[in-house]
Tab-separated table of N, CA and C in Angstrom:
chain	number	residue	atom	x	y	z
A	1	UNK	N	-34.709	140.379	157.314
A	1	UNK	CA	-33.400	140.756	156.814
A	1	UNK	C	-33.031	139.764	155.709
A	2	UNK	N	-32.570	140.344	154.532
A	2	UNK	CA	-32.210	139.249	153.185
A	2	UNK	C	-30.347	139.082	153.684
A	3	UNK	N	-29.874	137.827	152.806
A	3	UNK	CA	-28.540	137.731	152.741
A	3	UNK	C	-27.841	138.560	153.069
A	4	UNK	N	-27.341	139.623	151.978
A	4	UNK	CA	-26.788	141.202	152.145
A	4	UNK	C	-26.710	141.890	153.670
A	5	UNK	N	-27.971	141.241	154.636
A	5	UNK	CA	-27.399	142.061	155.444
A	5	UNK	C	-28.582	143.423	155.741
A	6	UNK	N	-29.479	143.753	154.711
A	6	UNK	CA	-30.014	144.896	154.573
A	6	UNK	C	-31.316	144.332	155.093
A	7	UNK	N	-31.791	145.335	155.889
A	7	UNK	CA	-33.158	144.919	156.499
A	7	UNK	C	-34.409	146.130	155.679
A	8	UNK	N	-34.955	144.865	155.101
A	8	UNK	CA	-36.624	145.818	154.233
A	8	UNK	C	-37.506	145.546	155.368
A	9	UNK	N	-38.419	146.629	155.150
A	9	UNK	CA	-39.521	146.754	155.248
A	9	UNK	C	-40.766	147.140	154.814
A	10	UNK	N	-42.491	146.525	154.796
A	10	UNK	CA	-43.611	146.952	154.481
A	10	UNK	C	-43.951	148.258	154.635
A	11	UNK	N	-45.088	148.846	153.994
A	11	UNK	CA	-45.709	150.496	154.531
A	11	UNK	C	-46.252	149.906	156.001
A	12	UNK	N	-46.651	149.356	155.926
A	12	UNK	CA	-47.262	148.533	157.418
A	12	UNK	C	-46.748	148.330	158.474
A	13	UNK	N	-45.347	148.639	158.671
A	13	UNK	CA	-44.433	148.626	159.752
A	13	UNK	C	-43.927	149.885	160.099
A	14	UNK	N	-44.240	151.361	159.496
A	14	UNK	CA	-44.240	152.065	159.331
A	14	UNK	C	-44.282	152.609	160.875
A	15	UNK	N	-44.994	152.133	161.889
A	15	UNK	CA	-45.083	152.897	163.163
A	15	UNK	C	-43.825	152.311	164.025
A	16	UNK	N	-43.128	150.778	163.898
A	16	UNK	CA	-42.328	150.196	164.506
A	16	UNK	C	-41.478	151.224	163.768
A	17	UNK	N	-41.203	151.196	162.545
A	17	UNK	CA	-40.171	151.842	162.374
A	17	UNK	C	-39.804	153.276	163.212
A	18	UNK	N	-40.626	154.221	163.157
A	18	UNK	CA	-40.583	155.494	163.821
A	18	UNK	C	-40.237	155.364	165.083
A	19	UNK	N	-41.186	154.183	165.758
A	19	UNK	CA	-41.197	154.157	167.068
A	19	UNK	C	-39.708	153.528	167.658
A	20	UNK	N	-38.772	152.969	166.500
A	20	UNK	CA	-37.411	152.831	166.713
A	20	UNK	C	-36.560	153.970	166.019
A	21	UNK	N	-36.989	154.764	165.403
A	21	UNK	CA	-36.301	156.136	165.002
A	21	UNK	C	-36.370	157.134	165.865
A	22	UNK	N	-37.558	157.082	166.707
A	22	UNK	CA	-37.724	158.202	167.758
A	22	UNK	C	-36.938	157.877	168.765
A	23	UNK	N	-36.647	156.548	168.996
A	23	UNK	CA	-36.137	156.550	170.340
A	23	UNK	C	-34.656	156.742	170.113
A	24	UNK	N	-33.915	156.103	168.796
A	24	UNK	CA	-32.685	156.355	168.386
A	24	UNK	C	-32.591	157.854	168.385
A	25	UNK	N	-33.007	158.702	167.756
A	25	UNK	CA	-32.673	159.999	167.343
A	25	UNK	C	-33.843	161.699	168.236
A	26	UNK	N	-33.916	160.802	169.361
A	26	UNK	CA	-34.941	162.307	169.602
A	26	UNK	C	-34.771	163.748	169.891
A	27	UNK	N	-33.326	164.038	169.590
A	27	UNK	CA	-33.223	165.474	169.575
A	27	UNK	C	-33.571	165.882	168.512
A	28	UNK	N	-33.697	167.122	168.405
A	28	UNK	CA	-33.743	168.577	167.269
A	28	UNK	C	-33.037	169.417	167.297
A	29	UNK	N	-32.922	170.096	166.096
A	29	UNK	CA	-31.801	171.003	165.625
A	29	UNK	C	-33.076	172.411	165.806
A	30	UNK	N	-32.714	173.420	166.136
A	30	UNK	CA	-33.592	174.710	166.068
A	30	UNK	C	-32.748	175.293	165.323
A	31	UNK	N	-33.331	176.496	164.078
A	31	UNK	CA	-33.233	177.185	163.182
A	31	UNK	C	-33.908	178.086	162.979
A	32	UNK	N	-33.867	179.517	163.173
A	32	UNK	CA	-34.610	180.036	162.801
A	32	UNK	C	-35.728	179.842	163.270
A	33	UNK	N	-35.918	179.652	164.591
A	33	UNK	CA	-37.368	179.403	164.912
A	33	UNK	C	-38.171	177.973	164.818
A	34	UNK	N	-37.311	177.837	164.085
A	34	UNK	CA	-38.056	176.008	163.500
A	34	UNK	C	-37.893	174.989	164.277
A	35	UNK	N	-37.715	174.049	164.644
A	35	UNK	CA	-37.548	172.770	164.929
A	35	UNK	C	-37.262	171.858	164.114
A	36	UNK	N	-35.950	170.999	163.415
A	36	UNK	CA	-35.972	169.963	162.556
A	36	UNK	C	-35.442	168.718	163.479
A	37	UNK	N	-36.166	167.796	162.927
A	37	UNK	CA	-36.066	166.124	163.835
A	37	UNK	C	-34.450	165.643	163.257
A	38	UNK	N	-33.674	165.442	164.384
A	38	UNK	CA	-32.382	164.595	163.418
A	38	UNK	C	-32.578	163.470	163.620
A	39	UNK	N	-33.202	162.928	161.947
A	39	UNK	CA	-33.466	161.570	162.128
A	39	UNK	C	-33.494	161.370	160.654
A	40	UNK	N	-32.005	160.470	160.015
A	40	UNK	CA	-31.736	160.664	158.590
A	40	UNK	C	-33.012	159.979	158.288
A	41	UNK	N	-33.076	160.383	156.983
A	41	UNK	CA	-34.281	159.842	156.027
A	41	UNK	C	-34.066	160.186	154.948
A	42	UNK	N	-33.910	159.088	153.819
A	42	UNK	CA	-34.297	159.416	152.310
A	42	UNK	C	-35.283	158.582	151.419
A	43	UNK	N	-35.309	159.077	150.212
A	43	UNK	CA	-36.549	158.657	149.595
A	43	UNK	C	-35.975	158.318	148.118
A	44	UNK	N	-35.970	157.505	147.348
A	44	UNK	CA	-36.161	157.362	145.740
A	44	UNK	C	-37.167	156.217	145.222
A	45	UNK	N	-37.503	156.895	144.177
A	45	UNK	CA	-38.416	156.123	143.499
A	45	UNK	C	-37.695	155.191	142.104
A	46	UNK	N	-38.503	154.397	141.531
A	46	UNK	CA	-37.812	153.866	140.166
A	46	UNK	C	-39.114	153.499	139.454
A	47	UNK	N	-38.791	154.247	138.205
A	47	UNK	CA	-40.317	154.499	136.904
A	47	UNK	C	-39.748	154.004	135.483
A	48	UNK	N	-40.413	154.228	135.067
A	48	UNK	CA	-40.586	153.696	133.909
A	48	UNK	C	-41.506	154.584	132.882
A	49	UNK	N	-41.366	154.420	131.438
A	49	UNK	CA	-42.228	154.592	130.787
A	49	UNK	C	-42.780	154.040	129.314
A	50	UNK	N	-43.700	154.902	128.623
A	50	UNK	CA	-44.521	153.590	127.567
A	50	UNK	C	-45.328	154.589	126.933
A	51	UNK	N	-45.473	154.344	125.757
A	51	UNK	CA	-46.553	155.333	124.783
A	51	UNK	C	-48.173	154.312	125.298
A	52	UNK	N	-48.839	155.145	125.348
A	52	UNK	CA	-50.325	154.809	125.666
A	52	UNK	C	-51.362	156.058	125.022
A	53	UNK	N	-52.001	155.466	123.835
A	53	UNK	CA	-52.758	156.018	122.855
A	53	UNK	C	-51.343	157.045	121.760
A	54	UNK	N	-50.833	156.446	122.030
A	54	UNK	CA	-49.958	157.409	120.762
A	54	UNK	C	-48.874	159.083	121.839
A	55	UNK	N	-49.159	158.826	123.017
A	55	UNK	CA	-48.387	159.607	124.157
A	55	UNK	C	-47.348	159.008	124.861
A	56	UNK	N	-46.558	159.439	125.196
A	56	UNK	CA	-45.465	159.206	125.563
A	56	UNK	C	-46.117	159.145	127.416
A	57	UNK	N	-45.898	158.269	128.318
A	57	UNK	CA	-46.224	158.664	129.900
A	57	UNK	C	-45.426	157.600	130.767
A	58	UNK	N	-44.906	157.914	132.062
A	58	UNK	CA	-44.261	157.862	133.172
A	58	UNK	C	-45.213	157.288	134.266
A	59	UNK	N	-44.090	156.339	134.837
A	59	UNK	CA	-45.043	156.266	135.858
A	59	UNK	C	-44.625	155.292	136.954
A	60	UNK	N	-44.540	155.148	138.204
A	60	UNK	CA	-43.265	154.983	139.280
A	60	UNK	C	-44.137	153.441	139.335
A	61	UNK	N	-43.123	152.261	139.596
A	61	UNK	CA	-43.847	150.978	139.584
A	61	UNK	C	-43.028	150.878	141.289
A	62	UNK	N	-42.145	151.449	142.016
A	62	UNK	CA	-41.630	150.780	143.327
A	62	UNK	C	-40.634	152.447	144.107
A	63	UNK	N	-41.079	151.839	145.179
A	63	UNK	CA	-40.323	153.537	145.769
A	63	UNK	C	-39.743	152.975	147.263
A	64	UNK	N	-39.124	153.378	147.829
A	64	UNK	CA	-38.207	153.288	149.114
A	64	UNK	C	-38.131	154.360	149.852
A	65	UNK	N	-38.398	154.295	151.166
A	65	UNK	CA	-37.937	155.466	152.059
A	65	UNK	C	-37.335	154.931	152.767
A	66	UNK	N	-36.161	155.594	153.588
A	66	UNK	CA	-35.583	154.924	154.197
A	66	UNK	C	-35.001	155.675	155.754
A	67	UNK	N	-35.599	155.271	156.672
A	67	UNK	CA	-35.785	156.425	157.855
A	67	UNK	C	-34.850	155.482	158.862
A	68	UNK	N	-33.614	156.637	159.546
A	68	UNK	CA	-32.795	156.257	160.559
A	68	UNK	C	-31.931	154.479	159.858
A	69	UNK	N	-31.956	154.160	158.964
A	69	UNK	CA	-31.276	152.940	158.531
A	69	UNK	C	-32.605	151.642	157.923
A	70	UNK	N	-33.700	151.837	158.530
A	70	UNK	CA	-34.825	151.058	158.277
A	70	UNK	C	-35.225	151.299	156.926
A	71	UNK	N	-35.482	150.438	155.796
A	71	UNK	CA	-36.052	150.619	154.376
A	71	UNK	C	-37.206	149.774	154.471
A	72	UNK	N	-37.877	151.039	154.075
A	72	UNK	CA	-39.094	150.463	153.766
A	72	UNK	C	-39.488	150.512	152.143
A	73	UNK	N	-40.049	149.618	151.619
A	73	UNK	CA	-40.333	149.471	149.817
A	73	UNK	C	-41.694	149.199	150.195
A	74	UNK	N	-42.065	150.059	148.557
A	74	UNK	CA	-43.846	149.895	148.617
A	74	UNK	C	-43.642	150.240	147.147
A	75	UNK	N	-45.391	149.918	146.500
A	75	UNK	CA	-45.237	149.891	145.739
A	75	UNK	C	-46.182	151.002	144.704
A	76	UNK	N	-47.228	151.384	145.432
A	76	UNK	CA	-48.350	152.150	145.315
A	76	UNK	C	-48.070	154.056	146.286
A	77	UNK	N	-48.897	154.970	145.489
A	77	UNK	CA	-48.344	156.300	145.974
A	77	UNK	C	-49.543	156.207	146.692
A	78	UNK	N	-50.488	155.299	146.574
A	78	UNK	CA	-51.034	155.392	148.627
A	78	UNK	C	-50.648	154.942	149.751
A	79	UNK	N	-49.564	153.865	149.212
A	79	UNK	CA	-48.710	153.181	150.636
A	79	UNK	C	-47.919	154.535	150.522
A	80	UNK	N	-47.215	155.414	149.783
A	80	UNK	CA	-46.366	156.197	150.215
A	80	UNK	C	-47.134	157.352	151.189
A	81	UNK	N	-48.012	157.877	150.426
A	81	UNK	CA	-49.030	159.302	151.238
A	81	UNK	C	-49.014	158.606	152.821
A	82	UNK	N	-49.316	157.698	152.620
A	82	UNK	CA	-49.825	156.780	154.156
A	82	UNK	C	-48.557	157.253	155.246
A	83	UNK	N	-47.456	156.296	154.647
A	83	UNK	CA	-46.064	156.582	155.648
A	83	UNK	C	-45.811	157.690	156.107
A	84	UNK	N	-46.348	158.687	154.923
A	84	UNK	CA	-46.089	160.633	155.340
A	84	UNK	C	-47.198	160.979	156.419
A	85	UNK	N	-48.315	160.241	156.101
A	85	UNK	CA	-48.890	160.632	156.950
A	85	UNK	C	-48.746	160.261	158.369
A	86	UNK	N	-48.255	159.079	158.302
A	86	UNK	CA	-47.986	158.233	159.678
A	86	UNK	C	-46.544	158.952	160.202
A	87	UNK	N	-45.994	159.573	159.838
A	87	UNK	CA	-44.986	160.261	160.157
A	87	UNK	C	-45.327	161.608	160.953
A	88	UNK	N	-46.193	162.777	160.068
A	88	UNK	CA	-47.024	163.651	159.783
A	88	UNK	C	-47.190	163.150	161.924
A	89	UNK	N	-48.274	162.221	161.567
A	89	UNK	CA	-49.003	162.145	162.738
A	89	UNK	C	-48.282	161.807	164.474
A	90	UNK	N	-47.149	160.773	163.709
A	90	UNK	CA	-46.397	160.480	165.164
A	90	UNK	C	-45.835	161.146	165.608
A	91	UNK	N	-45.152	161.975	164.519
A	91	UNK	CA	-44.070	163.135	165.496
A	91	UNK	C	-44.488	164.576	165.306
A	92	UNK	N	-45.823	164.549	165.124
A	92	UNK	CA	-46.506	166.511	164.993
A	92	UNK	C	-45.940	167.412	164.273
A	93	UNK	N	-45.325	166.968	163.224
A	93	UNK	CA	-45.152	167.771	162.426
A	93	UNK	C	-45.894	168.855	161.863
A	94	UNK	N	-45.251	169.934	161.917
A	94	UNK	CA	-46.193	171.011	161.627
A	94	UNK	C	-45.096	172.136	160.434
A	95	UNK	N	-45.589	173.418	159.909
A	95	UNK	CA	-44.374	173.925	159.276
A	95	UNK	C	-43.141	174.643	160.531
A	96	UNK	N	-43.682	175.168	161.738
A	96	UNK	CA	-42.424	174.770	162.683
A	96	UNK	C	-42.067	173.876	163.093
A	97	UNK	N	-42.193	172.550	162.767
A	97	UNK	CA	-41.845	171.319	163.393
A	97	UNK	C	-41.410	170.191	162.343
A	98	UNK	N	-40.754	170.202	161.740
A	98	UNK	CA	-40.416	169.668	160.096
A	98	UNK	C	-39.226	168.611	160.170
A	99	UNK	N	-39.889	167.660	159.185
A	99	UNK	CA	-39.114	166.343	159.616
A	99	UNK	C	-38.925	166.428	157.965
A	100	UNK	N	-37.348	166.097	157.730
A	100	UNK	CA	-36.843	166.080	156.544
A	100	UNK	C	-36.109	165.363	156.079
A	101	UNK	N	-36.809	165.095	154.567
A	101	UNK	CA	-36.538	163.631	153.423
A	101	UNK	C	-35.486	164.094	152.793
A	102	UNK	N	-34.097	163.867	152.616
A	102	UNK	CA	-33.839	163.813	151.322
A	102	UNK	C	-34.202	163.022	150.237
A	103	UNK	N	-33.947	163.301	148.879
A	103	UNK	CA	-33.989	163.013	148.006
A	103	UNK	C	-32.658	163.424	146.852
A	104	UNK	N	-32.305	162.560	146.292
A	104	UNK	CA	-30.950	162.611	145.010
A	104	UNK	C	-31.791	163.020	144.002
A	105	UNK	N	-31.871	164.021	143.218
A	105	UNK	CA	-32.374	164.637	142.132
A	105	UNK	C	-33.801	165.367	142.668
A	106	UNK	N	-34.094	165.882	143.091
A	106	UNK	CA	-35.363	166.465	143.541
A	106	UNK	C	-36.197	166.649	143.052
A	107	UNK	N	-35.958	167.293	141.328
A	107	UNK	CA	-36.224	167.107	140.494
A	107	UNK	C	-37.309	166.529	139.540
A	108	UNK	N	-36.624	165.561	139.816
A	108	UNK	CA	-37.378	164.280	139.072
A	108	UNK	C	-38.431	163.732	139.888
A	109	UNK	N	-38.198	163.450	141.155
A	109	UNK	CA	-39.063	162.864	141.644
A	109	UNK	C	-40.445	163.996	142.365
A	110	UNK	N	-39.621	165.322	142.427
A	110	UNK	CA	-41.133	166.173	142.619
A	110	UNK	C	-42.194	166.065	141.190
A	111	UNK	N	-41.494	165.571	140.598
A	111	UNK	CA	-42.716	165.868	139.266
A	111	UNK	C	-43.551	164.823	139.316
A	112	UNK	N	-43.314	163.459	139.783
A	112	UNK	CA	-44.212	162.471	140.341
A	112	UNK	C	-45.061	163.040	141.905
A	113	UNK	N	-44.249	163.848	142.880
A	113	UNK	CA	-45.089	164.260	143.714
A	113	UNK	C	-46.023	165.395	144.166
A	114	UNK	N	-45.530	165.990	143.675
A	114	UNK	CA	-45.948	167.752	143.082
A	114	UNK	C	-47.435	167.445	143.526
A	115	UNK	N	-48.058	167.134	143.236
A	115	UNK	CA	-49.794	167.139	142.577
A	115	UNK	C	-50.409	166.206	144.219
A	116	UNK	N	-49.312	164.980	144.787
A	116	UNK	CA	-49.783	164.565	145.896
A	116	UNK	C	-49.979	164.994	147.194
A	117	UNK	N	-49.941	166.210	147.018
A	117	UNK	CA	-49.138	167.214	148.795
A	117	UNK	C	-49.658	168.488	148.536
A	118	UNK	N	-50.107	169.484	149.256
A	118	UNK	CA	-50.399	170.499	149.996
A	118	UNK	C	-49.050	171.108	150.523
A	119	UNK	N	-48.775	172.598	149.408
A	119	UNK	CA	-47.009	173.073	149.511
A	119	UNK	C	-47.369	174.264	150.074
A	120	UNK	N	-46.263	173.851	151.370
A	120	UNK	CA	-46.294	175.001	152.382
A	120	UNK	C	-45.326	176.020	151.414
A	121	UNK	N	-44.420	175.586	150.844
A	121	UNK	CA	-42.943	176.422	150.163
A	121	UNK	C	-42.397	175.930	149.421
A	122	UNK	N	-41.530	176.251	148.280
A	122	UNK	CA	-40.853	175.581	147.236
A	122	UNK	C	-39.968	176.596	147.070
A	123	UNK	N	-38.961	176.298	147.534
A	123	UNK	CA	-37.481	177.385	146.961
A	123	UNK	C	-36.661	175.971	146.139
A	124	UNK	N	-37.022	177.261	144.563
A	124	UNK	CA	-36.490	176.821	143.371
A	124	UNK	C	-35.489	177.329	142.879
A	125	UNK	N	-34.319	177.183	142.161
A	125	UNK	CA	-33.102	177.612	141.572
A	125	UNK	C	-33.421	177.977	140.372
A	126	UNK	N	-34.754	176.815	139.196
A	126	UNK	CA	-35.381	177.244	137.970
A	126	UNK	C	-36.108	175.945	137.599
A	127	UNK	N	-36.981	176.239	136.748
A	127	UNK	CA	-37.885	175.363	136.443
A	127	UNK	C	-37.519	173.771	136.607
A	128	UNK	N	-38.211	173.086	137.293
A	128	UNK	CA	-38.007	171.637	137.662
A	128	UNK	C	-36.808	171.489	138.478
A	129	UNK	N	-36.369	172.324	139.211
A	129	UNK	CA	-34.957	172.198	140.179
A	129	UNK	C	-35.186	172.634	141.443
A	130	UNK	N	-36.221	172.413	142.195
A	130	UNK	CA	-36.819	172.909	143.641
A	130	UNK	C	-34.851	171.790	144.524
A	131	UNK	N	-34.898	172.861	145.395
A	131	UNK	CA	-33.650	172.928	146.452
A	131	UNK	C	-34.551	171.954	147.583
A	132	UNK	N	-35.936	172.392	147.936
A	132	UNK	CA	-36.439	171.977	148.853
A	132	UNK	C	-37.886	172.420	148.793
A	133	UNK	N	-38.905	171.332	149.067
A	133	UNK	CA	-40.261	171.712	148.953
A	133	UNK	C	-41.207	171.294	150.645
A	134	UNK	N	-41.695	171.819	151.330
A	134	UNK	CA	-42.354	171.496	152.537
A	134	UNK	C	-43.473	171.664	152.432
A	135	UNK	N	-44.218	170.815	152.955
A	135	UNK	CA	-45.603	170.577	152.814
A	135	UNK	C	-46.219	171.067	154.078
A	136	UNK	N	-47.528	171.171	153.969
A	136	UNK	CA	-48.121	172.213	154.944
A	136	UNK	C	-48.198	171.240	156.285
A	137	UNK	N	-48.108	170.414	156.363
A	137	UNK	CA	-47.523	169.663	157.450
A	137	UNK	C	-46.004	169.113	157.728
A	138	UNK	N	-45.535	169.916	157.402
A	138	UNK	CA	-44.018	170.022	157.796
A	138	UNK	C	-43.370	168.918	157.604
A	139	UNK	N	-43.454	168.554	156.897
A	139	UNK	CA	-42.542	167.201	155.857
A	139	UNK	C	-42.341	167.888	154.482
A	140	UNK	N	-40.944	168.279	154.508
A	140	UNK	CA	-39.947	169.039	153.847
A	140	UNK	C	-39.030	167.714	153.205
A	141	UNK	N	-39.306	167.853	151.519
A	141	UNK	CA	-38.405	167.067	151.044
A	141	UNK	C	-37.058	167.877	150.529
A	142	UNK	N	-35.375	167.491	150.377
A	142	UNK	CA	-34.178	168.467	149.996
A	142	UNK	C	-33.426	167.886	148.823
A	143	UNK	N	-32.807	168.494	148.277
A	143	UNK	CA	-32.216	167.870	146.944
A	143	UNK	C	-30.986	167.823	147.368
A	144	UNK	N	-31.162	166.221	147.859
A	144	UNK	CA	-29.272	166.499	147.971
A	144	UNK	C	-28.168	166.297	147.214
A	145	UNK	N	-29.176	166.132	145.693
A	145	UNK	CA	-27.855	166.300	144.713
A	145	UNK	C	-27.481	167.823	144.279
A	146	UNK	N	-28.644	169.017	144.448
A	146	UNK	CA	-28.140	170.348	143.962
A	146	UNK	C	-27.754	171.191	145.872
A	147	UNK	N	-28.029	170.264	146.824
A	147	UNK	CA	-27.067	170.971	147.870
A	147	UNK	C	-25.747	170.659	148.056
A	148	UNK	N	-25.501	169.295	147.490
A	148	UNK	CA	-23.748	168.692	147.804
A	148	UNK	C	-22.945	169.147	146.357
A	149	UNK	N	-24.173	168.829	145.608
A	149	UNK	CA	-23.219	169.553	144.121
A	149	UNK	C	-22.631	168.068	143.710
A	150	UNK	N	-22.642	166.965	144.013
A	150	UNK	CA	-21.983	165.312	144.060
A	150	UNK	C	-23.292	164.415	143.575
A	151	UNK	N	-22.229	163.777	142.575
A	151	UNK	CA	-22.949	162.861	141.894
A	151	UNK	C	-23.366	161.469	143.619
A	152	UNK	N	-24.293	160.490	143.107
A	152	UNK	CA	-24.767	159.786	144.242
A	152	UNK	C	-23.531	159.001	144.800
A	153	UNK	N	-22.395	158.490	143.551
A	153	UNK	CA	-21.641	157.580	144.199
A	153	UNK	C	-20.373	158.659	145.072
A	154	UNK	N	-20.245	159.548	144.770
A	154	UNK	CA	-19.438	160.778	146.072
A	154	UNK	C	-19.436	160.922	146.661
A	155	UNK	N	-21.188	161.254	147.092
A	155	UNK	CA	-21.926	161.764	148.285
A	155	UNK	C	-21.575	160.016	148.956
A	156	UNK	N	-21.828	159.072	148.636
A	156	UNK	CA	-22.395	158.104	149.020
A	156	UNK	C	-20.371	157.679	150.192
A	157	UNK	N	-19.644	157.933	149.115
A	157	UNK	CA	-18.090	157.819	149.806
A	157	UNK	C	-17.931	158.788	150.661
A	158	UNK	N	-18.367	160.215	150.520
A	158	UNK	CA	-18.047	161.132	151.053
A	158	UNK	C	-18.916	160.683	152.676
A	159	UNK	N	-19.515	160.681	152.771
A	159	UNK	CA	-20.453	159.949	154.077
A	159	UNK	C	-20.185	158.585	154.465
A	160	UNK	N	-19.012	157.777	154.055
A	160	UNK	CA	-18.219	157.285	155.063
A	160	UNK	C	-16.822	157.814	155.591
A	161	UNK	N	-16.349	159.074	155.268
A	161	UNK	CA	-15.339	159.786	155.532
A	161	UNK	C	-15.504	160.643	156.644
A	162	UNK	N	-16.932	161.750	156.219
A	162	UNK	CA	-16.906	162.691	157.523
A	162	UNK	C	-18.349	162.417	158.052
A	163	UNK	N	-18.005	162.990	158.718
A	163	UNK	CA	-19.254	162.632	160.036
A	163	UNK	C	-20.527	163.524	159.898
């Protein structure tokens, strides 16, 4: 835990973490047949970019997920695949059994993930604006800036107001 108060964590702690998210949060919501884990989780990345050979290119140097209050930072999109997978694996996720990331702009950051995942579904509004994308192992990322319609610092007040 740093000063602030905020407790980080490695990709490497990745099973303590769950294994204190599961026990905090082990019900599910059923939908439609489905099963979703209530167990908050979000995700952002932070990139950068740079002309290389005369091209303009992107490219994520640090990313955060952050499951049931636990943050974890990494820095590489194989420590990230890893955590999904270690997720993937602890709690059986399947496409009826779907454990779900938000994400603030969805957007943006599917275009860094797009290409890393196996897509069970993508319901899109229009080009580069996916609502929600699930992967064939039922880790479903949501845009919760085009479901709240709220910029981050709103959402962010609005979720110490209501429950």
């Amino acid at each position: 835990m740093n000063d602030e108060g905020f407790n980080f964590h490695t990709p490497d702690e990745i099973d303590d973490i769950l294994n204190y998210a599961i026990n905090k949060a082990t019900d599910k919501i059923t939908f439609r047949k489905k099963q979703y884990f209530n167990i908050p989780c979000c995700f952002d990345i932070e990139t950068t970019s740079t002309y290389l050979n005369g091209e303009k290119v992107a490219f994520m140097y640090a990313w955060i997920l952050n499951i049931n209050g636990a943050s974890i930072i990494g820095r590489t999109w194989t420590e990230f695949e890893t955590c999904i997978d270690r997720i993937h694996h602890k709690l059986f996720t399947n496409p009826d059994r779907i454990f779900v990331i938000y994400v603030h702009n969805l957007g943006f950051e599917f275009s860094f993930i797009s290409k890393r995942f196996i897509w069970e579904k993508i319901f899109s509004i229009d080009k580069r604006k996916p609502i929600y994308a699930r992967t064939i192992d039922g880790i479903e990322f949501r845009c919760s800036y085009l479901l709240s319609g709220y910029n981050l610092a709103t959402v962010g007040k609005n979720l110490q107001k209501y429950r």
